[in-house]
XYZ file of C-alpha atoms in Angstrom:
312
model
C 0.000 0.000 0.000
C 2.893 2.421 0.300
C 4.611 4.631 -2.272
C 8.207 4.945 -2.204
C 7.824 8.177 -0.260
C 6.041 6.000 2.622
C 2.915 7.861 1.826
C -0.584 5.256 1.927
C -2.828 5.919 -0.935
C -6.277 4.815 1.070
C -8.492 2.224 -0.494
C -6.012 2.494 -3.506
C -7.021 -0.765 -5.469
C -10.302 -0.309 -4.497
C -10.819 3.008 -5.849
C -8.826 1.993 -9.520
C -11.255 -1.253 -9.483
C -14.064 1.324 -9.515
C -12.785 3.095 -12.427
C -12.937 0.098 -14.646
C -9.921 1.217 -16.172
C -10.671 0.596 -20.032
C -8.125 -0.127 -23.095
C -7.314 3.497 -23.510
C -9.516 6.527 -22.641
C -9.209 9.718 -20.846
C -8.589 9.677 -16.984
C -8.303 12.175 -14.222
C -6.562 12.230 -10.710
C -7.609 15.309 -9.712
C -6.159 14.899 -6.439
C -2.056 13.470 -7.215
C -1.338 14.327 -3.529
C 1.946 11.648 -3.219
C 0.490 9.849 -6.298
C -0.526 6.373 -4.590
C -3.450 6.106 -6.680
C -2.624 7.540 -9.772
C 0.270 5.185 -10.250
C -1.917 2.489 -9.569
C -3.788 3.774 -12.267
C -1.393 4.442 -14.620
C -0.136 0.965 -13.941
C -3.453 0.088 -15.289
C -3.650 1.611 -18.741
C -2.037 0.955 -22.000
C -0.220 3.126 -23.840
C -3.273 4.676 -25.670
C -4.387 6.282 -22.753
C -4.627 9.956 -21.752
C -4.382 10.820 -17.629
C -4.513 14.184 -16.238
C -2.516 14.442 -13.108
C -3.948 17.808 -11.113
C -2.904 19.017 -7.700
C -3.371 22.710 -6.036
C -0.188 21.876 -3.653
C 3.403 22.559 -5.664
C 5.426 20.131 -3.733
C 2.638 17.619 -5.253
C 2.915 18.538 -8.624
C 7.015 18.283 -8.402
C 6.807 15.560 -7.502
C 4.145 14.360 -10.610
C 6.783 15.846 -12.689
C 9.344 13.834 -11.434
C 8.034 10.744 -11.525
C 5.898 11.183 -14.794
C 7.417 14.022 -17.000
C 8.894 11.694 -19.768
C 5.371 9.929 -19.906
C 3.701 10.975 -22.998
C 0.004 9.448 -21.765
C 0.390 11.658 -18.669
C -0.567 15.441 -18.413
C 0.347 17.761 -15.384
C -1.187 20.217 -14.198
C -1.081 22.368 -10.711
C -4.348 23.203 -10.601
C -7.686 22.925 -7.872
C -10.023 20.020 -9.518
C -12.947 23.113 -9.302
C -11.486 24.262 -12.444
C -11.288 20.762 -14.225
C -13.841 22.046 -17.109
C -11.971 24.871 -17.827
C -9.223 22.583 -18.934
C -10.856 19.912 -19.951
C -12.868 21.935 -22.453
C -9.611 23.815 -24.009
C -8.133 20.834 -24.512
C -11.451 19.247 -26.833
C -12.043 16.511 -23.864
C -15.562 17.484 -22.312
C -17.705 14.598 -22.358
C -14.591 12.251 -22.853
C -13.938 11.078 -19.941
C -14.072 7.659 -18.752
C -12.596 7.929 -15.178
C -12.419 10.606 -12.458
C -11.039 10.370 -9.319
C -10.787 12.474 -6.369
C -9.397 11.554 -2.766
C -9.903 14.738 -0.544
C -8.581 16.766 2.406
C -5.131 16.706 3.557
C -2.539 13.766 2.353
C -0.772 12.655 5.161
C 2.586 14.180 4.226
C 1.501 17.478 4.155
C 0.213 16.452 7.832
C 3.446 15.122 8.460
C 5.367 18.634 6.904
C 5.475 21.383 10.172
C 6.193 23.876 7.795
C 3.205 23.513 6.104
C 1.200 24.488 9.304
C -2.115 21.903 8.779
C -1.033 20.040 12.103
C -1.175 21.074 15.172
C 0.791 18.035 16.900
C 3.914 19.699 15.200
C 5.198 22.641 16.113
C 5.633 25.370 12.495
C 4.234 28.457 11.208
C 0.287 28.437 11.165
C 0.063 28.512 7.444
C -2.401 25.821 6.567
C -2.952 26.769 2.357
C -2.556 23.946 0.390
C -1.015 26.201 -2.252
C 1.625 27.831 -0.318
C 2.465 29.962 -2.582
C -0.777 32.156 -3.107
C -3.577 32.815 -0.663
C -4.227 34.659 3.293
C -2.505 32.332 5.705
C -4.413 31.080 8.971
C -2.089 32.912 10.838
C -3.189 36.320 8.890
C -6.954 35.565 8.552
C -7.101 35.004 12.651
C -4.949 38.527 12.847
C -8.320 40.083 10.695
C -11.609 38.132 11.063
C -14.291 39.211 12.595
C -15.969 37.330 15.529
C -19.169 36.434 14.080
C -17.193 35.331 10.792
C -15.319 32.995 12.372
C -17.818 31.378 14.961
C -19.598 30.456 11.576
C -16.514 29.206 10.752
C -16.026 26.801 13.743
C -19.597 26.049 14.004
C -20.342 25.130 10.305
C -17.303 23.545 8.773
C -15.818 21.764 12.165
C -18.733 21.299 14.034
C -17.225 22.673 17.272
C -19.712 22.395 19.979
C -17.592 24.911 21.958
C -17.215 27.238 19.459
C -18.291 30.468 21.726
C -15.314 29.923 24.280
C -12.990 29.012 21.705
C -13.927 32.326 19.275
C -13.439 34.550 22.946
C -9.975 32.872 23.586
C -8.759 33.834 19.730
C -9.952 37.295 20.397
C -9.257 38.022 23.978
C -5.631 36.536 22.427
C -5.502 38.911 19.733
C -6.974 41.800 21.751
C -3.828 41.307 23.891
C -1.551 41.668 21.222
C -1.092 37.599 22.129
C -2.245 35.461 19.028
C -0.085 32.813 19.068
C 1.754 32.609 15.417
C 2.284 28.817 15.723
C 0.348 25.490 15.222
C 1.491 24.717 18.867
C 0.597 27.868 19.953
C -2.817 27.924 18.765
C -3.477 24.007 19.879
C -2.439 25.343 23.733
C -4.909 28.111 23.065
C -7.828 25.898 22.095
C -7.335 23.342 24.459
C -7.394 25.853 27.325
C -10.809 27.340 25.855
C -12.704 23.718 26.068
C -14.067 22.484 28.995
C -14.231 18.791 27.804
C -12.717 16.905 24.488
C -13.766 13.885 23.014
C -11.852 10.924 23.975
C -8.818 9.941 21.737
C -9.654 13.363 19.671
C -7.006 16.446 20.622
C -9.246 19.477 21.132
C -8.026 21.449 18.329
C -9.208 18.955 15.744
C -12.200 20.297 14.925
C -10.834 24.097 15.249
C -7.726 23.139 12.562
C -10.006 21.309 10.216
C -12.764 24.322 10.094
C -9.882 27.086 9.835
C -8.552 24.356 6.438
C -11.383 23.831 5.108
C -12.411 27.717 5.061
C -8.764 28.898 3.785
C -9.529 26.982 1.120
C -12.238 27.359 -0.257
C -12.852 23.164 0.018
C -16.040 22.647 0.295
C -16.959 25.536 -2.345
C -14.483 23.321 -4.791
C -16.130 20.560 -4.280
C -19.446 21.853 -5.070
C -18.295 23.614 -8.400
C -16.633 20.662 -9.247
C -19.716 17.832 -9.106
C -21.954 20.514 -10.803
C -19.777 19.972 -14.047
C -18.579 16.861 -13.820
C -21.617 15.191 -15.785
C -20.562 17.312 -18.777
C -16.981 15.739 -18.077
C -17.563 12.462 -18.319
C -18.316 10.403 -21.362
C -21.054 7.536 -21.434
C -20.094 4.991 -18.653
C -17.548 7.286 -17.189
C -16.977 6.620 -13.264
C -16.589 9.073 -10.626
C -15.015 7.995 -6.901
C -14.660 10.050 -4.440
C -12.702 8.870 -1.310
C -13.828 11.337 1.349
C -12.627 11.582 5.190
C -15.562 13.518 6.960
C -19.236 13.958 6.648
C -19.239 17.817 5.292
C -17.528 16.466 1.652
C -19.360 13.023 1.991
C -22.825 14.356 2.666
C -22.023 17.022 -0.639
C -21.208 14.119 -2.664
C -23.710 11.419 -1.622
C -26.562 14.029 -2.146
C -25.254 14.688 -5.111
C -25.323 11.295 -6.821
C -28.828 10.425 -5.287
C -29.988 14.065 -6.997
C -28.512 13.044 -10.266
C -29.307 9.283 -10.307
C -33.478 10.369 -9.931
C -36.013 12.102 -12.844
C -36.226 15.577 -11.615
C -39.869 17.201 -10.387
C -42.024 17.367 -12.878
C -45.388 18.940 -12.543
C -48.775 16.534 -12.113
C -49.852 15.134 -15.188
C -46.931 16.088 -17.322
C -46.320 12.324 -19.232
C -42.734 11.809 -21.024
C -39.667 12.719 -18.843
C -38.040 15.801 -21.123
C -34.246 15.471 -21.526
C -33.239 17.802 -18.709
C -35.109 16.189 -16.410
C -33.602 12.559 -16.788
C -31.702 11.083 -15.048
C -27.586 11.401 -15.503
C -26.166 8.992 -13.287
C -26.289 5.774 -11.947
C -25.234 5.031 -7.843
C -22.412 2.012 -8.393
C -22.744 0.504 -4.451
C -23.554 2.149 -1.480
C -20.490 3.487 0.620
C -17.446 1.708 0.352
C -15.067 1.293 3.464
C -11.735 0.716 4.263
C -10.663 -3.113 4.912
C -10.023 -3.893 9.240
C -6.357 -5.300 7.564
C -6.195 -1.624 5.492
C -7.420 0.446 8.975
C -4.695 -2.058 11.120
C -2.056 -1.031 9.058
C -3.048 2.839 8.012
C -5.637 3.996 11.141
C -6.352 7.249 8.744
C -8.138 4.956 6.221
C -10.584 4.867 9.144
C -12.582 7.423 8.345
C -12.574 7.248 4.626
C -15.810 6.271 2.391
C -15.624 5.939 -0.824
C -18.434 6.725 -2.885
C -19.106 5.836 -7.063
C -20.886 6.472 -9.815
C -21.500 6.073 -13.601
C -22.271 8.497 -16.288
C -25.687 7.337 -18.240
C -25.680 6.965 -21.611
């Protein structure tokens, strides 16, 4: 299951299964992260194929080039999946596809990078952009937000039950002229502001995740991203998604079960018009992680895995 960078692409074979990886045809790893799954697929394909390797993070994309510059099948691209179409379209490939994949949030070496800032169990420069080379970092939007921005913030995208302590500690902080400027720093910070944390869960999980997620825009991606992808994909073209908490997973399951039904159509109005067919089919329910795959990588335990299939 590892790459040679000791990276674990989660449910790797499961999620290149899914694809049905054809004789040929146009894929997409719109997430290369430390490429686990895409040279899985790649492994997969002949040498008619076409794969688009996309990534927003630069060390990610270096490494793409690296590994698959002098592959003529393979094109690279830094890039957030949101704008997919836009590329996709320029190049003549829009409703080509046979095989999208996507495995979101945070790979576990940029986890695993302090510099990068998305951890707070190591200590670095609160940064948390997955593109670190354009964007506000964390440690500048806390310096700015307001208080009613980012108790939205907590509440909405990390589900922070203690929100309202945790939003006066960052502001009594900053009020001070104390914000701390690390991951550490702010970690101490949280954890002082809750009363109780979950057991086995550090208290600033849910904090660091929100503050992510809003930085960049991920949810918002997501969403642009599934509203075109049915123009992306040619007949019988797959989509997984590997998600690894319920904000993405809820976006994506509703998404398929909206897609896969005949839209509302007024009483009495006979034939189903185009528009209002269905475009997908639901492949399975949610797919898990193995117990061996959780034993032996515990963050495959909160992945699901979710597929479906362009209609004809």
């Amino acid at each position: 299951m590892r790459d040679s960078t000791g990276h674990q692409a989660v449910m790797r074979d499961e999620a290149v299964a899914a694809l049905v990886p054809r004789a040929g045809g146009v894929y997409v790893d719109g997430t290369y992260g430390r490429g686990g799954h895409a040279m899985a697929l790649i492994s997969a394909l002949d040498d008619s194929a076409c794969i688009w390797l996309l990534d927003r993070d630069p060390s990610a994309i270096a490494l793409a080039r690296e590994r698959h510059g002098d592959d003529p099948r393979c094109h690279i691209l830094q890039a957030n999946f949101a704008s997919l179409g836009e590329h996709l379209r320029a190049a003549g490939l829009a409703g080509q596809v046979a095989g999208i994949l996507l495995d979101l949030g945070v790979s576990s070496p940029q986890l695993d990078e302090a510099e990068r800032g998305f951890s707070f169990l190591r200590e670095g420069p609160l940064d948390m952009r997955m593109d670190n080379r354009a964007g506000q970092t964390a440690a500048a939007w806390l310096q700015q937000v307001d208080p009613a921005t980012l108790l939205r913030v907590l509440k909405e995208y990390g589900e922070e039950r203690y929100a309202r302590r945790i939003v006066a500690a960052i502001c009594s902080a900053r009020d001070a002229g104390e914000l701390p400027a690390t991951t550490t720093g702010l970690a101490e910070l949280i954890a002082d502001a809750v009363p109780r944390s979950e057991p086995g869960r550090h208290p600033a999980t849910r904090s660091f995740q929100a503050i992510r997620i809003h930085l960049n825009d991920e949810l918002g991606s997501l969403e642009r991203f599934l509203e075109d992808v049915c123009d992306l994909l040619g007949p019988h073209g797959r989509l997984v998604v590997i998600s690894f908490h319920s904000l993405e997973d809820r976006r994506v399951k509703r998404f398929i079960n909206r897609r896969s039904q005949v839209g509302d159509l007024p009483p009495g109005a006979g034939a189903v018009p185009p528009e209002k067919r269905p475009t997908l089919r639901r492949v399975g329910r949610a797919y898990r992680a193995s117990d061996e795959e959780v034993s032996a990588n515990p963050r495959a335990r909160s992945a699901t895995m979710r597929v479906a299939e362009r209609l004809p």
